[in-house]
Amino acid sequence: MYDPTVARLTYRALLGRRRALILGALPLLLIVISVAVRALTGADDQTASDVLGGFALATMVPIIGVIAGTGAIGPEIDDGSVVYLLSKPLKRPTIILTKLIVAIVVTMVFSAVPTLIAGLILNGNGQQIAVAFTVAALVSSIAYSALFLLLGTVSRHAVVFGLVYALVWEALLGSLVPGARTLSVQQWSLAVAHKMAGGDLVTSDVGLPTATVLLVAVTVLATWYAGQKLRSLTLAGEE
């Protein structure tokens, strides 16, 4: 269910010079903000939680997920080069799963690692804040990658739709509408962070059991449906 050649091509596409610069911009900004906040306010657990929750988890992780998830397959579908990949003797689920693994790894590296560094800068992992948000970033990276990989297979405007979800649904509506928070990858991952962090510094509108089920369900269903769409794309090409 994993093909090294497909993985290598996907890594090359995702980590090209221009896309790598885009992927690295937000993590760099997070670290700069963390250094500035620490210099101005000192080590404070609540401030660390606010910065990591408000910027790292709410903005940086989903945007990086959009870039990695849609970029893993979207450009190949747009320019037609996916036809050459589909002509190889590879099972369609293998292609999707391989690209998903690559997207997850890239998203984790560019989101979870900077989150840990930023947390250590902000408060030295007091009350496990840095570790809690790092684990939340790791967990959400999986769900976001699956969702946005699916978008890349079903729409030529996957990046636009992904940004709308990340910035409008999760960041805007998720902070204003209680019902929207329940259907939010961010809130599901915050449930994990809440379990790990000390006190009530991290809160979530979703309980951990529900969040775990939803994270697994979304990841599995999105991956499965992306494989089905790739099958139909093959049939269309053969016709």
CSV table of C-alpha atoms in Angstrom, one decimal:
chain,number,residue,atom,x,y,z
A,1,MET,CA,0.0,0.0,0.0
A,2,TYR,CA,3.0,2.3,-0.3
A,3,ASP,CA,5.0,2.9,-3.4
A,4,PRO,CA,8.5,4.6,-3.1
A,5,THR,CA,8.5,5.9,-6.6
A,6,VAL,CA,5.1,7.7,-6.2
A,7,ALA,CA,6.4,9.0,-2.8
A,8,ARG,CA,9.6,10.4,-4.3
A,9,LEU,CA,7.7,12.2,-7.1
A,10,THR,CA,5.2,13.6,-4.6
A,11,TYR,CA,7.9,14.8,-2.2
A,12,ARG,CA,9.7,16.5,-5.2
A,13,ALA,CA,6.4,18.2,-6.2
A,14,LEU,CA,5.7,19.4,-2.7
A,15,LEU,CA,9.1,20.5,-1.7
A,16,GLY,CA,10.0,22.5,-4.9
A,17,ARG,CA,11.6,25.8,-4.3
A,18,ARG,CA,8.5,28.0,-4.5
A,19,ARG,CA,6.2,25.7,-2.5
A,20,ALA,CA,8.9,25.1,0.1
A,21,LEU,CA,9.2,28.8,0.7
A,22,ILE,CA,5.4,29.1,1.2
A,23,LEU,CA,5.4,26.1,3.5
A,24,GLY,CA,8.2,27.6,5.6
A,25,ALA,CA,6.8,31.2,5.8
A,26,LEU,CA,4.2,30.5,8.5
A,27,PRO,CA,6.4,28.4,10.8
A,28,LEU,CA,9.0,31.1,10.6
A,29,LEU,CA,6.5,33.7,11.5
A,30,LEU,CA,5.3,31.7,14.5
A,31,ILE,CA,8.8,31.4,15.9
A,32,VAL,CA,9.4,35.1,15.4
A,33,ILE,CA,6.1,36.0,17.1
A,34,SER,CA,7.0,33.6,20.0
A,35,VAL,CA,10.4,35.2,20.5
A,36,ALA,CA,8.9,38.6,20.5
A,37,VAL,CA,6.1,37.6,22.9
A,38,ARG,CA,8.6,36.0,25.3
A,39,ALA,CA,10.8,39.0,25.2
A,40,LEU,CA,7.9,41.4,26.0
A,41,THR,CA,5.9,39.4,28.5
A,42,GLY,CA,8.2,36.7,29.8
A,43,ALA,CA,7.2,33.1,30.4
A,44,ASP,CA,3.4,32.9,30.9
A,45,ASP,CA,1.4,29.7,30.5
A,46,GLN,CA,-1.8,31.5,29.4
A,47,THR,CA,0.0,33.6,26.8
A,48,ALA,CA,1.7,30.5,25.4
A,49,SER,CA,-1.7,28.7,25.2
A,50,ASP,CA,-3.2,31.7,23.4
A,51,VAL,CA,-0.4,32.0,20.9
A,52,LEU,CA,-0.2,28.3,20.1
A,53,GLY,CA,-4.0,27.9,20.0
A,54,GLY,CA,-4.8,31.1,18.2
A,55,PHE,CA,-2.1,31.1,15.6
A,56,ALA,CA,-0.4,27.7,15.4
A,57,LEU,CA,-3.4,25.4,15.6
A,58,ALA,CA,-6.1,27.7,14.2
A,59,THR,CA,-4.2,29.2,11.3
A,60,MET,CA,-0.8,27.6,10.5
A,61,VAL,CA,-1.6,23.9,10.7
A,62,PRO,CA,-4.7,24.0,8.4
A,63,ILE,CA,-3.1,26.3,5.8
A,64,ILE,CA,0.0,24.0,5.6
A,65,GLY,CA,-2.5,21.1,5.4
A,66,VAL,CA,-4.1,22.8,2.4
A,67,ILE,CA,-0.8,23.3,0.6
A,68,ALA,CA,0.4,19.8,1.3
A,69,GLY,CA,-2.9,17.9,0.9
A,70,THR,CA,-4.0,19.6,-2.3
A,71,GLY,CA,-0.5,19.8,-3.7
A,72,ALA,CA,0.1,16.1,-3.3
A,73,ILE,CA,-2.3,15.3,-6.3
A,74,GLY,CA,-4.1,18.4,-7.4
A,75,PRO,CA,-1.5,19.8,-9.8
A,76,GLU,CA,-1.1,16.3,-11.5
A,77,ILE,CA,-4.8,16.2,-12.2
A,78,ASP,CA,-4.9,19.8,-13.4
A,79,ASP,CA,-2.1,19.4,-15.9
A,80,GLY,CA,-3.1,15.9,-17.0
A,81,SER,CA,0.2,14.2,-15.9
A,82,VAL,CA,-1.8,12.0,-13.6
A,83,VAL,CA,-2.7,9.9,-16.6
A,84,TYR,CA,0.9,8.7,-16.9
A,85,LEU,CA,0.8,7.7,-13.2
A,86,LEU,CA,-2.5,5.9,-13.6
A,87,SER,CA,-1.2,4.0,-16.6
A,88,LYS,CA,1.3,2.2,-14.4
A,89,PRO,CA,0.5,-1.2,-12.8
A,90,LEU,CA,-0.4,0.4,-9.5
A,91,LYS,CA,-3.5,0.0,-7.4
A,92,ARG,CA,-5.4,3.2,-7.1
A,93,PRO,CA,-5.6,2.9,-3.2
A,94,THR,CA,-1.8,2.5,-3.2
A,95,ILE,CA,-1.4,5.8,-5.1
A,96,ILE,CA,-3.8,7.6,-2.7
A,97,LEU,CA,-2.4,6.1,0.4
A,98,THR,CA,1.2,6.9,-0.6
A,99,LYS,CA,0.3,10.5,-1.4
A,100,LEU,CA,-1.5,10.8,1.9
A,101,ILE,CA,1.5,9.6,3.8
A,102,VAL,CA,3.7,12.1,2.1
A,103,ALA,CA,1.2,14.9,2.7
A,104,ILE,CA,0.9,13.9,6.4
A,105,VAL,CA,4.7,13.8,6.8
A,106,VAL,CA,5.2,17.2,5.2
A,107,THR,CA,2.4,18.8,7.2
A,108,MET,CA,3.7,17.4,10.4
A,109,VAL,CA,7.3,18.6,9.8
A,110,PHE,CA,6.2,22.1,8.9
A,111,SER,CA,3.6,22.4,11.6
A,112,ALA,CA,4.2,20.2,14.6
A,113,VAL,CA,8.0,20.8,14.8
A,114,PRO,CA,7.6,24.7,14.8
A,115,THR,CA,4.8,24.4,17.3
A,116,LEU,CA,7.0,22.5,19.7
A,117,ILE,CA,9.9,25.0,19.2
A,118,ALA,CA,7.5,27.9,19.7
A,119,GLY,CA,6.0,26.4,22.9
A,120,LEU,CA,9.5,25.8,24.4
A,121,ILE,CA,10.3,29.5,23.6
A,122,LEU,CA,7.1,30.8,25.1
A,123,ASN,CA,7.1,29.0,28.4
A,124,GLY,CA,9.6,26.2,28.4
A,125,ASN,CA,6.7,23.6,28.2
A,126,GLY,CA,5.2,24.7,31.5
A,127,GLN,CA,2.1,22.6,32.3
A,128,GLN,CA,2.9,20.6,29.2
A,129,ILE,CA,1.6,23.3,26.9
A,130,ALA,CA,4.2,22.9,24.2
A,131,VAL,CA,3.9,19.1,24.1
A,132,ALA,CA,0.1,19.2,24.2
A,133,PHE,CA,-0.2,21.6,21.2
A,134,THR,CA,2.5,19.6,19.4
A,135,VAL,CA,0.5,16.4,19.7
A,136,ALA,CA,-2.7,18.3,18.7
A,137,ALA,CA,-0.8,19.5,15.6
A,138,LEU,CA,0.3,16.0,14.8
A,139,VAL,CA,-3.2,14.6,15.1
A,140,SER,CA,-4.8,17.4,13.1
A,141,SER,CA,-2.1,17.1,10.4
A,142,ILE,CA,-3.5,13.6,9.6
A,143,ALA,CA,-7.1,14.7,9.3
A,144,TYR,CA,-6.3,17.9,7.4
A,145,SER,CA,-4.1,16.0,4.9
A,146,ALA,CA,-6.8,13.4,4.2
A,147,LEU,CA,-9.5,16.1,3.8
A,148,PHE,CA,-7.5,18.3,1.5
A,149,LEU,CA,-6.1,15.4,-0.5
A,150,LEU,CA,-9.8,14.5,-1.1
A,151,LEU,CA,-10.5,18.0,-2.2
A,152,GLY,CA,-7.5,17.8,-4.6
A,153,THR,CA,-9.1,14.8,-6.3
A,154,VAL,CA,-12.6,16.2,-6.7
A,155,SER,CA,-12.1,19.8,-7.6
A,156,ARG,CA,-9.8,22.0,-9.7
A,157,HIS,CA,-10.3,24.7,-7.1
A,158,ALA,CA,-9.2,22.6,-4.2
A,159,VAL,CA,-6.9,25.3,-2.8
A,160,VAL,CA,-9.6,27.9,-2.7
A,161,PHE,CA,-12.1,25.6,-1.1
A,162,GLY,CA,-9.5,24.4,1.4
A,163,LEU,CA,-8.6,28.0,2.4
A,164,VAL,CA,-12.3,28.8,2.8
A,165,TYR,CA,-12.7,25.9,5.1
A,166,ALA,CA,-9.5,26.7,7.1
A,167,LEU,CA,-10.0,30.4,7.3
A,168,VAL,CA,-13.8,30.9,7.2
A,169,TRP,CA,-15.3,27.8,8.7
A,170,GLU,CA,-12.6,27.0,11.3
A,171,ALA,CA,-11.0,30.3,12.2
A,172,LEU,CA,-14.1,32.6,11.8
A,173,LEU,CA,-17.3,30.6,12.2
A,174,GLY,CA,-15.6,28.2,14.5
A,175,SER,CA,-15.0,31.0,17.0
A,176,LEU,CA,-18.5,32.4,16.7
A,177,VAL,CA,-21.0,29.6,16.1
A,178,PRO,CA,-21.1,26.8,18.7
A,179,GLY,CA,-22.4,24.2,16.1
A,180,ALA,CA,-19.5,25.0,13.8
A,181,ARG,CA,-17.0,24.3,16.5
A,182,THR,CA,-18.3,20.7,16.9
A,183,LEU,CA,-17.6,20.0,13.2
A,184,SER,CA,-14.1,21.4,13.4
A,185,VAL,CA,-10.8,19.5,13.1
A,186,GLN,CA,-9.3,22.2,15.2
A,187,GLN,CA,-11.7,21.5,18.1
A,188,TRP,CA,-11.1,17.8,17.8
A,189,SER,CA,-7.4,18.3,18.1
A,190,LEU,CA,-7.9,20.7,21.0
A,191,ALA,CA,-9.7,17.9,22.8
A,192,VAL,CA,-6.4,16.0,22.7
A,193,ALA,CA,-4.4,19.0,23.8
A,194,HIS,CA,-6.9,19.5,26.7
A,195,LYS,CA,-6.3,16.0,27.9
A,196,MET,CA,-2.5,16.5,28.0
A,197,ALA,CA,-2.2,20.0,29.3
A,198,GLY,CA,-2.3,21.0,32.9
A,199,GLY,CA,-5.3,22.8,34.3
A,200,ASP,CA,-7.9,24.5,32.1
A,201,LEU,CA,-5.5,26.4,29.9
A,202,VAL,CA,-6.7,24.5,26.9
A,203,THR,CA,-10.4,24.0,26.3
A,204,SER,CA,-12.5,22.3,23.6
A,205,ASP,CA,-16.2,22.1,22.8
A,206,VAL,CA,-15.8,18.4,22.0
A,207,GLY,CA,-15.1,15.6,24.4
A,208,LEU,CA,-12.1,13.4,23.8
A,209,PRO,CA,-14.0,10.2,22.9
A,210,THR,CA,-16.1,12.0,20.4
A,211,ALA,CA,-13.1,13.9,19.0
A,212,THR,CA,-11.2,10.6,18.6
A,213,VAL,CA,-14.0,8.9,16.7
A,214,LEU,CA,-14.5,11.9,14.4
A,215,LEU,CA,-10.8,12.3,13.6
A,216,VAL,CA,-10.5,8.6,12.7
A,217,ALA,CA,-13.8,8.6,10.8
A,218,VAL,CA,-13.0,11.7,8.7
A,219,THR,CA,-9.5,10.4,7.9
A,220,VAL,CA,-10.7,7.0,6.8
A,221,LEU,CA,-13.7,8.2,4.9
A,222,ALA,CA,-11.8,11.0,3.1
A,223,THR,CA,-9.0,8.6,2.1
A,224,TRP,CA,-11.5,5.9,0.9
A,225,TYR,CA,-13.5,8.4,-1.1
A,226,ALA,CA,-10.4,9.9,-2.7
A,227,GLY,CA,-9.5,6.4,-3.9
A,228,GLN,CA,-12.9,6.0,-5.4
A,229,LYS,CA,-12.7,9.3,-7.2
A,230,LEU,CA,-9.3,8.3,-8.6
A,231,ARG,CA,-10.9,5.1,-9.9
A,232,SER,CA,-13.6,7.0,-11.7
A,233,LEU,CA,-10.9,9.4,-13.2
A,234,THR,CA,-9.2,6.3,-14.6
A,235,LEU,CA,-12.3,5.1,-16.2
A,236,ALA,CA,-13.0,8.5,-17.7
A,237,GLY,CA,-9.5,8.6,-19.1
A,238,GLU,CA,-9.8,5.1,-20.6
A,239,GLU,CA,-13.1,6.0,-22.3
